[in-house]
Coordinates of C-alpha atoms in Angstrom, one line a residue:
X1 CA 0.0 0.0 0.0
X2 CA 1.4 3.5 -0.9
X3 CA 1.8 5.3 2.4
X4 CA 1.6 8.8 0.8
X5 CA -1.8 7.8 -0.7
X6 CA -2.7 6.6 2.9
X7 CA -1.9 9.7 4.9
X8 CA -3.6 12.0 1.9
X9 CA -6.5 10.5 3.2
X10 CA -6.5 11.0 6.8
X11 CA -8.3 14.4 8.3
X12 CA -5.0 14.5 10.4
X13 CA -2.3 16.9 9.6
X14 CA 0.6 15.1 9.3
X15 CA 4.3 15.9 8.7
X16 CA 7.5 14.3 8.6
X17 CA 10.4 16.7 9.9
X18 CA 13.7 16.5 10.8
X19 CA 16.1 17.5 13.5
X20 CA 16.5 20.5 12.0
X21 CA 13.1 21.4 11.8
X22 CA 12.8 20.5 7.7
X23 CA 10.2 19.3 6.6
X24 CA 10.5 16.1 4.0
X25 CA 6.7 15.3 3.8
X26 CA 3.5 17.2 4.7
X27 CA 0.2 15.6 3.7
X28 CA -3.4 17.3 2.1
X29 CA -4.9 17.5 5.5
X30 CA -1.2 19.9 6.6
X31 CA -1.7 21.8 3.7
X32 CA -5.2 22.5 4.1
X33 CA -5.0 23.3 7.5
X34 CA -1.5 25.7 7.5
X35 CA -3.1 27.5 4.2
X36 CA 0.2 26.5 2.3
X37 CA 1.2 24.2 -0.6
X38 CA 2.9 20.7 -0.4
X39 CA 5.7 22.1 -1.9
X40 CA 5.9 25.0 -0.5
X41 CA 5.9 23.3 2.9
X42 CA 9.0 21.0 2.2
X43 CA 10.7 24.1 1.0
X44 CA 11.1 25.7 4.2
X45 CA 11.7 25.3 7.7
X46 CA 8.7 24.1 10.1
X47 CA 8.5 27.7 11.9
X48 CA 8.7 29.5 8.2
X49 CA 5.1 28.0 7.5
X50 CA 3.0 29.7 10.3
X51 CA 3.0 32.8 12.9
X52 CA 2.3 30.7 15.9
X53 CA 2.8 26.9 17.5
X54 CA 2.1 26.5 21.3
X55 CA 5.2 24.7 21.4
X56 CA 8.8 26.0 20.9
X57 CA 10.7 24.9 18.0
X58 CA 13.6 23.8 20.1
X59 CA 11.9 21.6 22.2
X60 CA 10.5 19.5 18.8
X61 CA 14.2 19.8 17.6
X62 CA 15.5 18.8 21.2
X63 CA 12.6 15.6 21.2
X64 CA 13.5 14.3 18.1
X65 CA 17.4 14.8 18.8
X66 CA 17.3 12.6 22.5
X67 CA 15.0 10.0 20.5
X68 CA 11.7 11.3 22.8
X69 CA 7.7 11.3 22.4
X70 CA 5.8 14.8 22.6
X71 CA 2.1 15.4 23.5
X72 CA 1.2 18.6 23.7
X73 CA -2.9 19.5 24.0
X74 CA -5.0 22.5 23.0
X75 CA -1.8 24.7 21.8
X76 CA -2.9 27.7 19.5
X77 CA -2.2 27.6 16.3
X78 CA -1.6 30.5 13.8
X79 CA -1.4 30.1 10.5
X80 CA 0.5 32.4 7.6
X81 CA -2.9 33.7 6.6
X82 CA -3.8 34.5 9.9
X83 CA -6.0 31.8 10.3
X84 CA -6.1 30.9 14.0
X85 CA -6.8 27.1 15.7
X86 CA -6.8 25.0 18.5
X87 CA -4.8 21.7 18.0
X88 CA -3.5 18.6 19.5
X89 CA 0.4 18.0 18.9
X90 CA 1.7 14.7 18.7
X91 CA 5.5 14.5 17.7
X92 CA 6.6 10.9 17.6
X93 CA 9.9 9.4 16.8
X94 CA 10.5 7.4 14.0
X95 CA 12.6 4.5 14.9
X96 CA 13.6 3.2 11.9
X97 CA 14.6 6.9 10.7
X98 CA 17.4 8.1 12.7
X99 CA 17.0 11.7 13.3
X100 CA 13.3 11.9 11.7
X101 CA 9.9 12.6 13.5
X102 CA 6.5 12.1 12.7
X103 CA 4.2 15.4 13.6
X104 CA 0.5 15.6 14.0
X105 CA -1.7 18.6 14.7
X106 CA -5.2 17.4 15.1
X107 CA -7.7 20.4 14.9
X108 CA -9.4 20.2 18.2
X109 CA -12.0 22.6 17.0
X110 CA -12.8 20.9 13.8
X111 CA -15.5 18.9 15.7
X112 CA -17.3 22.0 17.6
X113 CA -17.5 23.2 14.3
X114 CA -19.2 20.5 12.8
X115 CA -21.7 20.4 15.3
X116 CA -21.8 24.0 14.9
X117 CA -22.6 23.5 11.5
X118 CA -25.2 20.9 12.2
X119 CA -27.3 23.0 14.4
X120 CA -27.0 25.8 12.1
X121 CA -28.5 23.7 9.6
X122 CA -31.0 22.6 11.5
X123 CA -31.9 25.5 12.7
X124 CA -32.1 27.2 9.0
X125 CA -34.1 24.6 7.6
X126 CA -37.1 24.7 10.5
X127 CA -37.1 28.6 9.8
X128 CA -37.3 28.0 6.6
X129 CA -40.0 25.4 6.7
X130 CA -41.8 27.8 8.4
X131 CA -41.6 30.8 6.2
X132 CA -42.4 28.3 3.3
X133 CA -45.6 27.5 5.0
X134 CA -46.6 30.8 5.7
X135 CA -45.8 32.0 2.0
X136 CA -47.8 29.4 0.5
X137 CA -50.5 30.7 2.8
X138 CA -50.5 34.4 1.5
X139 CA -50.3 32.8 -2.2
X140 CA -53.1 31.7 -2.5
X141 CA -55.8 34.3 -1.1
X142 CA -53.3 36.9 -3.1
X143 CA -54.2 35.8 -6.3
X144 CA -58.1 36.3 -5.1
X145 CA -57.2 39.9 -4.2
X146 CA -55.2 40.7 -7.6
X147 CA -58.2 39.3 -9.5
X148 CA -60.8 40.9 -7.5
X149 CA -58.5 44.4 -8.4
X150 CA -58.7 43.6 -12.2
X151 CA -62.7 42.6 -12.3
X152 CA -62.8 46.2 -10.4
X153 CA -60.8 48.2 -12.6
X154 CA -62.8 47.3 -15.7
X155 CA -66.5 48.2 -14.0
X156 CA -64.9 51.8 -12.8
X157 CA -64.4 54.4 -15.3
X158 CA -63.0 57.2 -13.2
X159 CA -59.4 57.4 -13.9
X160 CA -58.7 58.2 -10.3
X161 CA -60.4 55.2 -8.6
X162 CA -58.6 53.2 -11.3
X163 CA -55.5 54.8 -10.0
X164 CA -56.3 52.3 -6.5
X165 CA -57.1 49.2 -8.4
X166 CA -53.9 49.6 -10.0
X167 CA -51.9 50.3 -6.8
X168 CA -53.5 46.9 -5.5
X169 CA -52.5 44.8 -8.4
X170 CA -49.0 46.2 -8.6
X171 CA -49.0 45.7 -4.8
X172 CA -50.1 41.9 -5.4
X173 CA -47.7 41.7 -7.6
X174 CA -44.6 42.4 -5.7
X175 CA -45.8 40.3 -2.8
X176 CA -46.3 37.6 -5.2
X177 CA -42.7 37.9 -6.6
X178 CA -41.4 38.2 -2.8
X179 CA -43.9 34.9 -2.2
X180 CA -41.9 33.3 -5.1
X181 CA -38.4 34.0 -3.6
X182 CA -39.2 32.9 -0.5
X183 CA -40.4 29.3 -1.7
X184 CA -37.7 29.0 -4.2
X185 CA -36.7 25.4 -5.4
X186 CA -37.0 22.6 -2.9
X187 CA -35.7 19.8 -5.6
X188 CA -32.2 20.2 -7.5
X189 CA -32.6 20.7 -11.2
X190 CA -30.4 18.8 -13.8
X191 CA -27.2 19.1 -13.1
X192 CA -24.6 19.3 -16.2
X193 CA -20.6 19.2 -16.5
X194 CA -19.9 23.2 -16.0
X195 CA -16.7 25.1 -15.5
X196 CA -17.2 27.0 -12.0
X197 CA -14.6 30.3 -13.2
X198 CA -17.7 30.8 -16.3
X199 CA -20.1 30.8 -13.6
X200 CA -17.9 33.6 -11.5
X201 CA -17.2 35.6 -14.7
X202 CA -20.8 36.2 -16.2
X203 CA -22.4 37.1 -12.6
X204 CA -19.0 39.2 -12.7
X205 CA -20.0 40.7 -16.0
X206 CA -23.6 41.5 -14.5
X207 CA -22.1 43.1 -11.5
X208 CA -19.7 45.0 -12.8
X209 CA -21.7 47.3 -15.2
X210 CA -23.3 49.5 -12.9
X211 CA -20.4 49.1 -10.5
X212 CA -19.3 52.5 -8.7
X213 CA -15.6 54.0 -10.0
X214 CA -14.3 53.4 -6.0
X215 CA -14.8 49.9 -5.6
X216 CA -12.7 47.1 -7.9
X217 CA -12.8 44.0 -8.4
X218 CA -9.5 41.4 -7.7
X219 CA -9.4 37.9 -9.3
X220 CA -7.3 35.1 -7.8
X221 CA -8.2 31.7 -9.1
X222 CA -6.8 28.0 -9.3
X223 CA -6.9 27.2 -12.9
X224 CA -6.9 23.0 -11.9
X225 CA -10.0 23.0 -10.8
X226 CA -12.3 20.8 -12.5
X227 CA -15.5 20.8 -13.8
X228 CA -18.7 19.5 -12.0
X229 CA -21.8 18.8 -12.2
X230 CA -24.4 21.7 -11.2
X231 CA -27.0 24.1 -12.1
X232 CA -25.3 26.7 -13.4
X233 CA -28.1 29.4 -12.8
X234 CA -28.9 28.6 -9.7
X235 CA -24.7 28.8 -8.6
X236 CA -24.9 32.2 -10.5
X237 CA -27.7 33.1 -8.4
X238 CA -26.3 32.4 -5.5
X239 CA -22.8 33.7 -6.4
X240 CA -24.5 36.8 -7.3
X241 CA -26.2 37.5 -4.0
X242 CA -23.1 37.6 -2.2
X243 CA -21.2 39.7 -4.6
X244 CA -24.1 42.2 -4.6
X245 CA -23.9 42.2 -0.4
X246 CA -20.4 43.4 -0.9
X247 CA -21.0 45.8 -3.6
X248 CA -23.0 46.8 -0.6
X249 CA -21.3 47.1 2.0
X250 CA -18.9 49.3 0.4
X251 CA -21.1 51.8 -1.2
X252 CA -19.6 55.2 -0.3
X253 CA -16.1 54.3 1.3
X254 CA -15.3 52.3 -2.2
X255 CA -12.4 49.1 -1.5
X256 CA -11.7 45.5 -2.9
X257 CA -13.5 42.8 -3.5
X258 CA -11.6 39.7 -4.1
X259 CA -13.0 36.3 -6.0
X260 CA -10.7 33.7 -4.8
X261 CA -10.9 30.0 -5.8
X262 CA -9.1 27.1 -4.4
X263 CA -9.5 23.6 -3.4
X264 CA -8.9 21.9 0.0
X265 CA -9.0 18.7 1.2
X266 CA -11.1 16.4 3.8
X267 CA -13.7 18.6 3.9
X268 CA -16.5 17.4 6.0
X269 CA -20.1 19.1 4.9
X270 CA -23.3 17.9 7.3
X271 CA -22.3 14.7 8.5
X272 CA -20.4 13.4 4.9
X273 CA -16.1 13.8 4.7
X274 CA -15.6 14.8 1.4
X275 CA -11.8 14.6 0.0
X276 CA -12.0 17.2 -1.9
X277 CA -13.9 20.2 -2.5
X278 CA -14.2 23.3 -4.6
X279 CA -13.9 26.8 -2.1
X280 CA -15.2 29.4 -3.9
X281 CA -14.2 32.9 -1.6
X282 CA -15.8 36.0 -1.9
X283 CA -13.6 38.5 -0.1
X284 CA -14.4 42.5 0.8
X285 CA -12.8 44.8 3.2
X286 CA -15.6 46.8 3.9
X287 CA -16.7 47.4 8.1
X288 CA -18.1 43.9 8.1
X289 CA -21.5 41.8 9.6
X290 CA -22.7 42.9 13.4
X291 CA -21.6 40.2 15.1
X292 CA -25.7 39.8 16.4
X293 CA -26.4 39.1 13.0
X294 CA -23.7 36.3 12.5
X295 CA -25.7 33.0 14.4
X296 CA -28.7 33.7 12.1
X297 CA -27.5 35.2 8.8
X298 CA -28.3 33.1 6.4
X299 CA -32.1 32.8 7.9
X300 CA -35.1 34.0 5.9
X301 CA -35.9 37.5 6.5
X302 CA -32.7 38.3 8.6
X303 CA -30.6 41.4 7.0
X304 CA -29.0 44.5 8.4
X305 CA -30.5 46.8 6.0
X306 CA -33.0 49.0 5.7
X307 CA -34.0 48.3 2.6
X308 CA -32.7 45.1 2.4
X309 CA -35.1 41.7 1.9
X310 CA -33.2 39.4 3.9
X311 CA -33.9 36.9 1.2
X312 CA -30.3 36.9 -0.9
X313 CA -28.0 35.2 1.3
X314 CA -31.0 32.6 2.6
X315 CA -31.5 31.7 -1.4
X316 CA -27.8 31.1 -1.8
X317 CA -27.6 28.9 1.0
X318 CA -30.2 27.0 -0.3
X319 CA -28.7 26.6 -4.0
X320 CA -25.5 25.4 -2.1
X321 CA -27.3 22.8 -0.2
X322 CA -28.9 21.5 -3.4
X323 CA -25.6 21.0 -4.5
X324 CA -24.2 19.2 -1.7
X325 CA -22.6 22.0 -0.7
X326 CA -22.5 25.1 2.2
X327 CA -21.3 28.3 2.7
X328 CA -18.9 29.6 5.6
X329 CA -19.1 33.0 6.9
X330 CA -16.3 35.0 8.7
X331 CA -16.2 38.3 9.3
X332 CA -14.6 41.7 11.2
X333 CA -14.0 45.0 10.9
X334 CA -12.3 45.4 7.7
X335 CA -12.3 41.9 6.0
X336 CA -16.0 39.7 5.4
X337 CA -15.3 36.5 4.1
X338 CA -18.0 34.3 2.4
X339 CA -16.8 30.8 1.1
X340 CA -19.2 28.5 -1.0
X341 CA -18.0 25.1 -0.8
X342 CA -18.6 22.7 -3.6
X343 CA -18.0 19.2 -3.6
X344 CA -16.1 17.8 -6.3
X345 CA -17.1 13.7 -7.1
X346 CA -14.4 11.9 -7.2
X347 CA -13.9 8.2 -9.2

């Protein structure tokens, strides 16, 4: 059995370094959790490839020189992109390997996360179960009302009373199209072989023609990624919304927007580990989300504002799930990070 193939698959970060802190082999799940490549990895030292280990360098290079096991539990981790952690750290000896030690950092937080996620989900679909309801509820007596307008405009012929009937139907008519979002599809369409960078650049195209002077656009994708299998208006949908909510957000102070794709490695979505997975980052530096909004952002109805729907990011969520996928939010002042994640099938 290859070994490399082996520890590819494993959701543990694992490395092989050696007294001098080298590193001769990092695995998917170390390069997906320190945010740098394979090669990049085995290039440089251990402490070149993040800002912060809870433990020292010299005591891994002291417990691989005297030939000793290391456990250390809960230390912080810091990665290059700022990305912080909490991790397990396992250094082990490897006997047969003078001078070589096997390290493992085993993301402690991974599995608050999950359940996190879980009771997010949860907790989206009964809200959403119940807006459904209540929108198929209004739909129906609407239509009464908007035909009851139109059998009333034709027996009036004063232009002014006309003027109400009118107001109702247009009225009917916009609650009937809000109705419509807020039902939305509940099966997935046919899905097709699709190139996720066309999706990105025609809802770019869309957004980008009314786009204010102050406020640009920054493109940073991984040209490996591979087709798969979607509906590409309901991704460009759901694409759209977000890149719209940080159009948004920096209306009047202008500032980037990056589209970043990538793809990452034992990824676990709901309760399925998937090994690999399309991320598809939308990036703004605008003032970012209030945190009260963060726990119940992608709910129906829920938006910060005023004229805001609270339908957009609700929508997308649901085109990701269709798709097998989610989408990760984090945000602060200064940087809002939205991240569709799209599982890619594997043979």
């Amino acid at each position: 059995m290859d070994l490399k193939h082996l520890f590819n698959n494993l959701v543990t970060a694992v490395m092989v370094i050696d007294v001098d802190l080298r590193l001769c082999y990092a695995n998917a799940a170390a390069e997906q959790l320190l945010g740098v490549s394979s090669h990049r990895l085995t290039e440089h030292s251990l402490a070149d490839n993040f800002q912060v280990l809870g433990v020292s360098t010299q005591i891994l290079s002291n417990a691989i020189r005297d030939n000793q096991g290391l456990t250390v539990n809960t230390a912080p981790l810091v990665t290059l992109d700022n990305q912080h952690h909490t991790v397990d750290i396992t250094l082990t000896p490897l006997e047969d390997e003078q001078g070589l030690g096997l390290l493992e950092l085993r993301q402690v937080d991974q599995q608050r996360r999950i359940h996190q996620q879980l009771t997010l989900d949860a907790q989206q679909q009964a809200a959403q179960y119940l807006v459904r309801n209540l929108a198929h509820e209004i739909k129906n007596p609407l239509g009464g009302l908007r035909g009851a307008a139109q059998l009333l405009s034709r027996e009036l012929h004063d232009p002014e009373l006309n003027e109400f009937t009118d107001m109702i139907i247009e009225q009917a008519d916009r609650l009937r199209n809000l109705v419509d979002r807020l039902l939305g599809p509940q099966k997935p369409t046919q899905h097709t072989l699709h190139n996720i960078h066309e999706v990105i650049q025609k809802v770019l195209k869309l957004v980008t023609m009314a786009l204010p002077e102050n406020i640009q656009f920054k493109q940073d994708y991984d040209p490996s990624i591979p087709d798969i299998n979607m509906d590409p208006e309901q991704l460009q949908q759901a694409v759209l919304n977000i890149m719209q909510n940080a159009v948004q957000a920096l209306e009047g102070i202008g500032g980037n927007i990056t589209i970043k794709t990538r793809t990452q490695h034992q990824v676990t979505i709901g309760t399925q580990r998937h090994k690999i997975v399309i991320a598809l980052s939308i990036i703004d530096n605008g003032p970012g989300i209030k945190p009260e909004l963060m726990d119940t952002l992608f709910y129906p109805m829920v938006t910060g504002r005023a004229q805001g729907s609270g339908l957009g990011l609700s929508i997308s969520h649901n085109f990701a799930r269709l798709h097998g996928g989610r989408i990760d939010c984090d945000s602060k002042p200064g940087e809002t990070e939205f991240t569709i994640l799209l599982p890619i099938k594997t043979t």
